[in-house]
mmCIF file of C-alpha atoms in Angstrom:
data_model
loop_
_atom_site.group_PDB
_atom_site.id
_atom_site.type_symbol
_atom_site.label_atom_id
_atom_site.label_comp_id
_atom_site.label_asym_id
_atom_site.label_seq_id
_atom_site.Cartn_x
_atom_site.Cartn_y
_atom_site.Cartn_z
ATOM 1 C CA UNK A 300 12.701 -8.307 -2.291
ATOM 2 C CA UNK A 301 13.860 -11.513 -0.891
ATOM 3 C CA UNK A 302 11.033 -13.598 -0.890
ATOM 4 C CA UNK A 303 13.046 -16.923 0.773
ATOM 5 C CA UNK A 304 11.470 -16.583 3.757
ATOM 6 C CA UNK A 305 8.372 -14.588 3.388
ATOM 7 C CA UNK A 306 6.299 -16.642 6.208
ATOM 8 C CA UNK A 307 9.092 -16.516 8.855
ATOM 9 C CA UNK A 308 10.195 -12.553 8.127
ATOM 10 C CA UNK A 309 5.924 -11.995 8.404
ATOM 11 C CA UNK A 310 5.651 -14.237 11.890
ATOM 12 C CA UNK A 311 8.701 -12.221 13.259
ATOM 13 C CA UNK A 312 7.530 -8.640 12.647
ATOM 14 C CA UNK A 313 4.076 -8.951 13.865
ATOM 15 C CA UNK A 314 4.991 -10.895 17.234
ATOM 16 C CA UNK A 315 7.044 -7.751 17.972
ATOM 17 C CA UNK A 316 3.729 -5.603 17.403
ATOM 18 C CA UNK A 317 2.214 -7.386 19.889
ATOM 19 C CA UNK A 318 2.707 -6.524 23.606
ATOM 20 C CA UNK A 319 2.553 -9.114 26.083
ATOM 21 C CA UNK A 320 -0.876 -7.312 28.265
ATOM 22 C CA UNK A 321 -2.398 -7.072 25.038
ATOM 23 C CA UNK A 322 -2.814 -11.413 25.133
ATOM 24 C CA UNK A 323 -3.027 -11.253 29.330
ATOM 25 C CA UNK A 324 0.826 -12.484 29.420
ATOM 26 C CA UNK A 325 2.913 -10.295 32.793
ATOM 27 C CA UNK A 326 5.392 -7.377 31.654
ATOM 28 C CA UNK A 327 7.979 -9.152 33.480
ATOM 29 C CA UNK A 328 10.372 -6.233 32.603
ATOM 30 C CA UNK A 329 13.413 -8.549 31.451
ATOM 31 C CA UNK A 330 12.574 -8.792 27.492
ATOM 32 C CA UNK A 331 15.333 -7.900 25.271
ATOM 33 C CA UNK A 332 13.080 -7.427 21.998
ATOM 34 C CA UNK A 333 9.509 -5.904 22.284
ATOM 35 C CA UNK A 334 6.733 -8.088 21.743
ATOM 36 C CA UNK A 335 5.828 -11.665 22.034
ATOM 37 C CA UNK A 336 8.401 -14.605 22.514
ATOM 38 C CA UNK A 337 8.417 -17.180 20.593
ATOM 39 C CA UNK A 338 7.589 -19.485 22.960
ATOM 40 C CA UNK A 339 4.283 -17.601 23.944
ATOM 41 C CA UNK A 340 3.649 -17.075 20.471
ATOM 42 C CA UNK A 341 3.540 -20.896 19.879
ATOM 43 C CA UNK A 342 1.636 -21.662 23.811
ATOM 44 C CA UNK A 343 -1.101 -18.881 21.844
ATOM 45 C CA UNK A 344 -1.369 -20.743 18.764
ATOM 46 C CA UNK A 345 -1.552 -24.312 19.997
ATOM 47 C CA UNK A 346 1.788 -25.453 18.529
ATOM 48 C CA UNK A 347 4.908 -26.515 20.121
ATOM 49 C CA UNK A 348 7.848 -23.643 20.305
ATOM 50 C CA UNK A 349 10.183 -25.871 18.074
ATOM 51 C CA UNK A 350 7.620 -25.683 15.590
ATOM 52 C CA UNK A 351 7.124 -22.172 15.729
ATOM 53 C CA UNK A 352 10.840 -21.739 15.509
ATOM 54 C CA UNK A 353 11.317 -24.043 12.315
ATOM 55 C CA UNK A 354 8.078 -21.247 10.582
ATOM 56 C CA UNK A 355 9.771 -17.890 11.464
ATOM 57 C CA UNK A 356 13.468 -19.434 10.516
ATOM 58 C CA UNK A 357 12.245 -20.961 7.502
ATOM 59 C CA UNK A 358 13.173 -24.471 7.937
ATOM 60 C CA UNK A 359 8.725 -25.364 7.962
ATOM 61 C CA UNK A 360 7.281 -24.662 5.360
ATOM 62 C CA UNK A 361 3.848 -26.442 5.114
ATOM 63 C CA UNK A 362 2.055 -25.280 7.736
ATOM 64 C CA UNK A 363 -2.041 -26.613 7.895
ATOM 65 C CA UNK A 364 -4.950 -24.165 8.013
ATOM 66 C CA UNK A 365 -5.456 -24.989 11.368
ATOM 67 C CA UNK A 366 -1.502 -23.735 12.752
ATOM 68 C CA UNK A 367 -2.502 -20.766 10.237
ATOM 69 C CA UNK A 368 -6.070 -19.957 12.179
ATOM 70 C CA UNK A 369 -3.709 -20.100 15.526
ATOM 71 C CA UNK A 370 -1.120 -18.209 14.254
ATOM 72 C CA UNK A 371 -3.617 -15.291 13.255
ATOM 73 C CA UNK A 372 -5.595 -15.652 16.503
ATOM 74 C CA UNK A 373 -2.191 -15.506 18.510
ATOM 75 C CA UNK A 374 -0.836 -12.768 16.718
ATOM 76 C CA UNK A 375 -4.523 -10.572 16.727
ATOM 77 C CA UNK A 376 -4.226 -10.162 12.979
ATOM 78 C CA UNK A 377 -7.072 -8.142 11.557
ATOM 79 C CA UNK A 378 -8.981 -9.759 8.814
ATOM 80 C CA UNK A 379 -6.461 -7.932 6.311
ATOM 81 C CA UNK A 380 -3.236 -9.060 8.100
ATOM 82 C CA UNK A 381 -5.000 -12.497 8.353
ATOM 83 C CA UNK A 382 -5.618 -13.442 4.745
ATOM 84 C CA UNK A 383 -1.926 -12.225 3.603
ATOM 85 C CA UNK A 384 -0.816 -14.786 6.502
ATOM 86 C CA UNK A 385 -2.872 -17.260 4.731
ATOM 87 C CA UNK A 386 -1.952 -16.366 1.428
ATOM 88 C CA UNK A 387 1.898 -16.751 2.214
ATOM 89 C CA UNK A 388 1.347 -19.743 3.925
ATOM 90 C CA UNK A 389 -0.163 -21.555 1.361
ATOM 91 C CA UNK A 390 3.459 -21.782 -1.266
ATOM 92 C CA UNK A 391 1.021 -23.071 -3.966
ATOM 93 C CA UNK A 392 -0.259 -19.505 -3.906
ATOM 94 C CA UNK A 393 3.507 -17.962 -4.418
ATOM 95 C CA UNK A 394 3.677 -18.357 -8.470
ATOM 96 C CA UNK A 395 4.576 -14.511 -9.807
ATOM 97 C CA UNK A 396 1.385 -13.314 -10.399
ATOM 98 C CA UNK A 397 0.683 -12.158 -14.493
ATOM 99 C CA UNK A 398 0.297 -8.697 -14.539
ATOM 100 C CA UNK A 399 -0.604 -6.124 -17.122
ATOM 101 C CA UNK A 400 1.122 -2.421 -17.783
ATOM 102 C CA UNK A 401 -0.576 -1.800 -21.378
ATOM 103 C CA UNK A 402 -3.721 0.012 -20.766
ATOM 104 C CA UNK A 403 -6.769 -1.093 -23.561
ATOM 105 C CA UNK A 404 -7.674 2.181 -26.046
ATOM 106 C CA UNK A 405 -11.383 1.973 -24.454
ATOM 107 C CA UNK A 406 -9.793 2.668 -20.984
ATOM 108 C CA UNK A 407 -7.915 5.096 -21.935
ATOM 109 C CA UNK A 408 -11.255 7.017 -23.796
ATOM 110 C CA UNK A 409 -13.422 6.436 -20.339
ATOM 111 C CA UNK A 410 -10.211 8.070 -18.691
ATOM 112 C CA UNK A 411 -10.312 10.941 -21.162
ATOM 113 C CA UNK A 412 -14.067 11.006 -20.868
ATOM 114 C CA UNK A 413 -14.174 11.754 -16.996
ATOM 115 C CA UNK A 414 -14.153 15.864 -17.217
ATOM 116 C CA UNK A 415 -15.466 15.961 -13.578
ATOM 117 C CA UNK A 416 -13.520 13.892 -11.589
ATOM 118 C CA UNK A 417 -9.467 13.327 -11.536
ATOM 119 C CA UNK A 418 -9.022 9.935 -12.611
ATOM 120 C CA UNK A 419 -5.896 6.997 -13.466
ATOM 121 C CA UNK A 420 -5.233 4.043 -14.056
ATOM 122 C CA UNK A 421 -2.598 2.504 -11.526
ATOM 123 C CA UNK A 422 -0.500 -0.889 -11.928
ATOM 124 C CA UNK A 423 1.960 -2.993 -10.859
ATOM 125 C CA UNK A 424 3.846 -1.478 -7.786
ATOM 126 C CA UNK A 425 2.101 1.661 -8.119
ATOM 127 C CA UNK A 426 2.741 2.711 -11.186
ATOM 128 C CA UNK A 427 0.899 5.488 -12.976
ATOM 129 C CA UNK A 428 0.186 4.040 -16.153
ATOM 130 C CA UNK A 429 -2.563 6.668 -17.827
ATOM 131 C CA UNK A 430 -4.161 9.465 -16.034
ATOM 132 C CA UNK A 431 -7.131 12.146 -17.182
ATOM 133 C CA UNK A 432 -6.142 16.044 -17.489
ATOM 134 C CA UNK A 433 -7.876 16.650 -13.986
ATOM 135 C CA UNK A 434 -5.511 13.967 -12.044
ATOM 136 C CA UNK A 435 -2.435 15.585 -14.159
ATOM 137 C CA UNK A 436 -3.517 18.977 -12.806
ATOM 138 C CA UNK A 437 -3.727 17.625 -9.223
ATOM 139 C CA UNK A 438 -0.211 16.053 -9.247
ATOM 140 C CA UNK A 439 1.409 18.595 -11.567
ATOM 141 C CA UNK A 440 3.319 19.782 -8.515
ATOM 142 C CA UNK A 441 5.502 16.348 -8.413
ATOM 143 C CA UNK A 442 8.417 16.284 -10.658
ATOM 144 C CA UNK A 443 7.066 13.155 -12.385
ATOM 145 C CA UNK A 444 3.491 11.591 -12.387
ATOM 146 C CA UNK A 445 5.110 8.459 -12.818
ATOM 147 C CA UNK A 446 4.306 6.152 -9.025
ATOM 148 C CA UNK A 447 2.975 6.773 -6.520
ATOM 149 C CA UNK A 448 5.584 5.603 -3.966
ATOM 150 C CA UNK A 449 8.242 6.706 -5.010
ATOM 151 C CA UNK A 450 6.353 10.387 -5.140
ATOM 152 C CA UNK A 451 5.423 9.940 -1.573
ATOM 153 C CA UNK A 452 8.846 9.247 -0.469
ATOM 154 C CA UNK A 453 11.437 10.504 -2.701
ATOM 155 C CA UNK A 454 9.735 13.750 -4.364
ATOM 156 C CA UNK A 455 9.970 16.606 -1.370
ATOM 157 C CA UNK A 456 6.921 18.289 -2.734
ATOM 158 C CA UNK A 457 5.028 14.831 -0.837
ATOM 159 C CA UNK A 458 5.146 16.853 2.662
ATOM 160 C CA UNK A 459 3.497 19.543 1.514
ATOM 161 C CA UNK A 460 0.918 18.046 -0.960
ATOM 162 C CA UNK A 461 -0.255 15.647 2.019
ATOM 163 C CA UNK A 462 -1.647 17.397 4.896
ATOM 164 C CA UNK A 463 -1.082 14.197 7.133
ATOM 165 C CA UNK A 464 2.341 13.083 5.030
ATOM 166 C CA UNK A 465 3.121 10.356 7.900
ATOM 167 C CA UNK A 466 -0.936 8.797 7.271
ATOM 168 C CA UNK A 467 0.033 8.995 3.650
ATOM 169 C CA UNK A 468 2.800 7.313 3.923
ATOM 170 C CA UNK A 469 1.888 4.503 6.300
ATOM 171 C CA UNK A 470 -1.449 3.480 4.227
ATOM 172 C CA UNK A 471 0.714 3.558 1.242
ATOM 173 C CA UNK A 472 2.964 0.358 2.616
ATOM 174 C CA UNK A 473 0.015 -1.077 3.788
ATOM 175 C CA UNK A 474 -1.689 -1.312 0.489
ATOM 176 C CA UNK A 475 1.534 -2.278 -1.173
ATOM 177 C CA UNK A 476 2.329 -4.866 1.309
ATOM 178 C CA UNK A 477 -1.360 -6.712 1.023
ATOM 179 C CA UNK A 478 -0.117 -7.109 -2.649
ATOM 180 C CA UNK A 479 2.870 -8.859 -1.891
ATOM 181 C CA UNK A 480 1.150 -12.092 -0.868
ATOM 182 C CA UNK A 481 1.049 -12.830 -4.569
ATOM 183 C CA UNK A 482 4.195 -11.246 -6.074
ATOM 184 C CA UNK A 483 5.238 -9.303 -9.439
ATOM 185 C CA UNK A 484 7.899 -8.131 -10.144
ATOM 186 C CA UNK A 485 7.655 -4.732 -11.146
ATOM 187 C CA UNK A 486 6.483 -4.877 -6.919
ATOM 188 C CA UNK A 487 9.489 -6.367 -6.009
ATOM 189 C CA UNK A 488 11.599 -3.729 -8.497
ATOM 190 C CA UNK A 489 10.297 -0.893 -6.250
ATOM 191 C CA UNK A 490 10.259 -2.336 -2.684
ATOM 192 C CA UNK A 491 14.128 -2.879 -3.323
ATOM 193 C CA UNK A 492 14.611 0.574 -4.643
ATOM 194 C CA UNK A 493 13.022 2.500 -1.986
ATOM 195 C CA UNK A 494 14.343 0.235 0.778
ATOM 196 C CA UNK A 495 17.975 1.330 -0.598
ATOM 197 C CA UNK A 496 16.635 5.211 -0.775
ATOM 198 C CA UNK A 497 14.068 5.962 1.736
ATOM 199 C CA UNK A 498 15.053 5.136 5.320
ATOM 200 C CA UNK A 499 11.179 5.784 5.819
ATOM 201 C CA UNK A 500 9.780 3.190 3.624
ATOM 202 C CA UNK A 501 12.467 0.747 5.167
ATOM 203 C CA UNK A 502 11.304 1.624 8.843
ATOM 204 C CA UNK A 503 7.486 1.227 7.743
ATOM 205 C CA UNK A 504 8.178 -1.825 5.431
ATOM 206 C CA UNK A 505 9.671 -3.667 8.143
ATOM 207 C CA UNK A 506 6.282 -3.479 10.518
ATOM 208 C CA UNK A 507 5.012 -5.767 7.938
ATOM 209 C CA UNK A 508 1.404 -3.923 8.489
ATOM 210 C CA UNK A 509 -1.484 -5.330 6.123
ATOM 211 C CA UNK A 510 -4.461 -3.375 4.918
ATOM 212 C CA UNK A 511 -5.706 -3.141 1.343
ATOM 213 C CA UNK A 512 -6.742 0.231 0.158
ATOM 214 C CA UNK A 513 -9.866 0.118 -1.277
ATOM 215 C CA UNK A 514 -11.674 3.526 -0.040
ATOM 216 C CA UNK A 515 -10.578 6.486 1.677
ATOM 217 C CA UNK A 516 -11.050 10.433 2.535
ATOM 218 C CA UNK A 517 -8.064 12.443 0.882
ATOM 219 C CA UNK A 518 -6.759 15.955 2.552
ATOM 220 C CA UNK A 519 -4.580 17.721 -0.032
ATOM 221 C CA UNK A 520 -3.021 21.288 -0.173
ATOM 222 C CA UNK A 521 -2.313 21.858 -3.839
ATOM 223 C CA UNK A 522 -0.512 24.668 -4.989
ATOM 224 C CA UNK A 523 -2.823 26.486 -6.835
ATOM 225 C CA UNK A 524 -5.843 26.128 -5.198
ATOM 226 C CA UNK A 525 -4.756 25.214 -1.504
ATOM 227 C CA UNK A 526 -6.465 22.935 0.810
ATOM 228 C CA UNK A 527 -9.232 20.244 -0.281
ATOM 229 C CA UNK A 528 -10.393 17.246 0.520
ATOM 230 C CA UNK A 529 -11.568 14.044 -1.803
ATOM 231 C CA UNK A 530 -12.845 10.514 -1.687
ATOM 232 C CA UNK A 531 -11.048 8.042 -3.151
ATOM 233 C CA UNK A 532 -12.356 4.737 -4.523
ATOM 234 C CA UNK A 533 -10.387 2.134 -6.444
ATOM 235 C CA UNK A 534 -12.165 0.050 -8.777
ATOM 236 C CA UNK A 535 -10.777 -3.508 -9.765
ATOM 237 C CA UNK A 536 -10.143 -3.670 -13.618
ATOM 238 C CA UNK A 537 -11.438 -6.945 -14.399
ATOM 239 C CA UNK A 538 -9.767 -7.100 -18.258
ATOM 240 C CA UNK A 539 -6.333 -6.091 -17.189
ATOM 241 C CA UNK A 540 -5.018 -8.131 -13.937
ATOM 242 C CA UNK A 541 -2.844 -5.711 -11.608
ATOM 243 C CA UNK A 542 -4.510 -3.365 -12.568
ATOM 244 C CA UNK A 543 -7.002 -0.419 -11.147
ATOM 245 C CA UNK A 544 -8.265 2.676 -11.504
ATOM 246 C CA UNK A 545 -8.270 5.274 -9.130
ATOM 247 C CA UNK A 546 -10.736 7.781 -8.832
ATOM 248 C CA UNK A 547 -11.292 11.326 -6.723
ATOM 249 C CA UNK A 548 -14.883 12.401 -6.087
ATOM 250 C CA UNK A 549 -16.315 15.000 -4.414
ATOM 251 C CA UNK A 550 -19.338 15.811 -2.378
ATOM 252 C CA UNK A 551 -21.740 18.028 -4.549
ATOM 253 C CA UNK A 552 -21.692 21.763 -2.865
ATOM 254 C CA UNK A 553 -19.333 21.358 -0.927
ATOM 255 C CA UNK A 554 -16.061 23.324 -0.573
ATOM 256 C CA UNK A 555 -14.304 19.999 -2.132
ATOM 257 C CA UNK A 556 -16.369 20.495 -5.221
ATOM 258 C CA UNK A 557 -15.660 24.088 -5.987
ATOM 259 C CA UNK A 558 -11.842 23.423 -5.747
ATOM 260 C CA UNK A 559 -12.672 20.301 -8.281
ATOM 261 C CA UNK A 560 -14.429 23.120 -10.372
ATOM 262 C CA UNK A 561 -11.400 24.695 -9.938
ATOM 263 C CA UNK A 562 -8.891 22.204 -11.067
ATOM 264 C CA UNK A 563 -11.076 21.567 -13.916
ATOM 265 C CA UNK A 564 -10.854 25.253 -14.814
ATOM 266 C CA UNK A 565 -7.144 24.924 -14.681
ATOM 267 C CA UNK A 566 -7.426 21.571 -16.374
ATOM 268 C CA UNK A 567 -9.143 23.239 -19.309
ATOM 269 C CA UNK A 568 -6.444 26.185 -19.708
ATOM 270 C CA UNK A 569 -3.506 23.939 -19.853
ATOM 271 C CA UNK A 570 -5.094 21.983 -22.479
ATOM 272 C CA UNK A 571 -6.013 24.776 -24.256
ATOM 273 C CA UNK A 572 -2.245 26.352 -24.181
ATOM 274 C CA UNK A 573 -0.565 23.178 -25.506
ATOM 275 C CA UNK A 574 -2.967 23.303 -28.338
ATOM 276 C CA UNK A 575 -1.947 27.217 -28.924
ATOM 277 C CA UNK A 576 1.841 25.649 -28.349
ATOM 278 C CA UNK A 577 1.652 22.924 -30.841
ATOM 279 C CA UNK A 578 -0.396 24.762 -33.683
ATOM 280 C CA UNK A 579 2.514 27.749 -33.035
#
C-alpha cells in the first residue's frame, strides 16, 4: 500500500462521493467524473483551487487545522471520515505504528475461560491471533481461521456464512481503512494482497469510506445450526497495542442464545473427540 500520497488519494475519492445538490452546487449535466470539482471543492473549503490541487497531487503537504476543518466540512465527512482526514494530514502522525502479534498467557486463559460466549483475540490487519473453542466452532466452516479479510473475500463459504455478505464486506474496509491513518505493516501486507486477488476489496477500498467498528448486530447462517444472530463488541487491549478482542454475545432467551447453547454443545463434543483422538 503506497502510502506517497495518502492525503491527495483520500481528498480525491471522497470529492467523487459527493454529488454536487448534496452542497446546493447545479447538475449542470457536462461533468466527466462524478462528484465535486476541484475547484468547488476548494470555493467549499475556503482555499484557493491551486492549493487544493497541490493537496490531492501531493505536491502540499502541510496543510493547517483550519484547511483540514474546511476540507472535512466541504467534503461532509462524518466524524469517522473526519479524524482519519486529520490524522493523515498531520505527517508527524505517519510513523509505522508498533504493533503486537504475541498474545500474553493471561489472555489467552480469559480466552479459554469464556465457555459462554465465542471469543478472539484479533491483530494487526485482521489477523486471528487466538480464539476460544466457541469462536472455532462458529468459523469452523472457513478453510482457515486465520483473518478475517481475507475469509470474507477469498474463502467462498463467506456468502453463505453472512446473510448480508455485501454489509459484511463493506464494514469490513471501513474498519480496516480507519486503521490506516496510522500504518503497520502487517495492514499494508494484506491491503496489497487482496487488492491483487479480490476485485471486490479493490472496488470498496478505493471509496476510501471511514468508520471504525466498535459495536454491531451479527446475522449468521452456520452450518450446523442455521440462522442466528449476535452482538458484537470489540474491546481495546490496553497491554498489547494493535490489538483487540472480539466478542459475540447474546440476548438471554432469546432464539440467539439457544443456538449459542448450541454451539457450545458442539463446542464441548469436539473437544471431547480430540481428547479420545490424542489419548488413542
Amino acid at each position: 500500500m503506497d502510502r506517497g500520497n495518502a492525503l491527495g488519494e483520500f481528498l480525491g475519492a471522497r470529492r467523487a462521493l459527493v454529488s454536487p445538490a448534496t452542497v446546493g452546487l447545479p447538475e449542470d449535466g457536462t461533468r466527466r467524473v462524478p462528484g465535486l470539482r476541484r475547484e468547488e471543492v476548494a470555493l467549499l473549503a475556503g482555499v484557493s483551487t491551486d492549493y487544493y490541487v497541490r493537496l490531492e497531487q501531493g505536491r502540499e503537504r502541510h496543510p493547517s487545522q483550519q484547511v483540514l476543518e474546511g476540507l472535512a466540512c466541504a467534503l461532509r465527512l462524518d466524524e469517522d471520515a473526519a479524524a482519519h482526514l486529520y490524522r493523515i494530514g498531520l505527517p508527524a502522525q505517519l510513523a509505522m505504528a508498533p504493533v503486537t502479534t504475541a498474545v500474553a498467557a493471561p489472555l489467552r486463559q480469559l480466552l479459554d475461560q469464556m465457555h459462554a460466549v465465542p471469543a478472539f483475540v484479533v491483530g494487526p490487519g485482521q489477523d486471528v491471533l487466538a480464539a476460544n473453542a466457541l469462536a472455532e466452532v462458529l468459523y469452523r466452516a472457513f478453510a482457515r481461521f486465520d483473518n478475517l479479510l481475507r475469509m470474507i473475500f477469498l474463502d467462498p463459504h463467506a456468502r453463505e456464512f453472512y446473510a448480508d455478505w455485501d454489509q459484511a464486506a463493506r464494514v469490513a474496509v471501513r474498519n480496516l481503512r480507519a486503521s490506516t491513518a496510522v500504518p503497520d505493516q502487517r495492514t499494508e501486507q494484506i491491503v496489497g494482497a487482496l487488492t491483487v486477488r479480490s476485485p471486490a476489496f479493490a472496488s470498496l477500498w478505493a471509496r476510501y469510506e471511514v468508520r471504525p467498528r466498535t459495536q454491531e448486530d451479527k446475522h449468521f447462517h452456520h452450518p450446523d445450526i442455521g440462522e442466528i444472530r449476535l452482538h458484537f463488541e470489540k474491546l481495546t487491549i490496553a497491554s498489547a497495542p494493535g490489538q483487540h478482542l472480539s466478542v459475540y454475545t447474546a440476548e438471554p432467551g432469546s432464539a440467539a442464545a439457544d443456538g449459542l447453547a448450541l454451539l457450545t454443545s458442539l463446542a464441548a463434543d469436539r473437544v471431547t473427540n480430540a481428547d479420545v483422538g490424542s489419548a488413542g
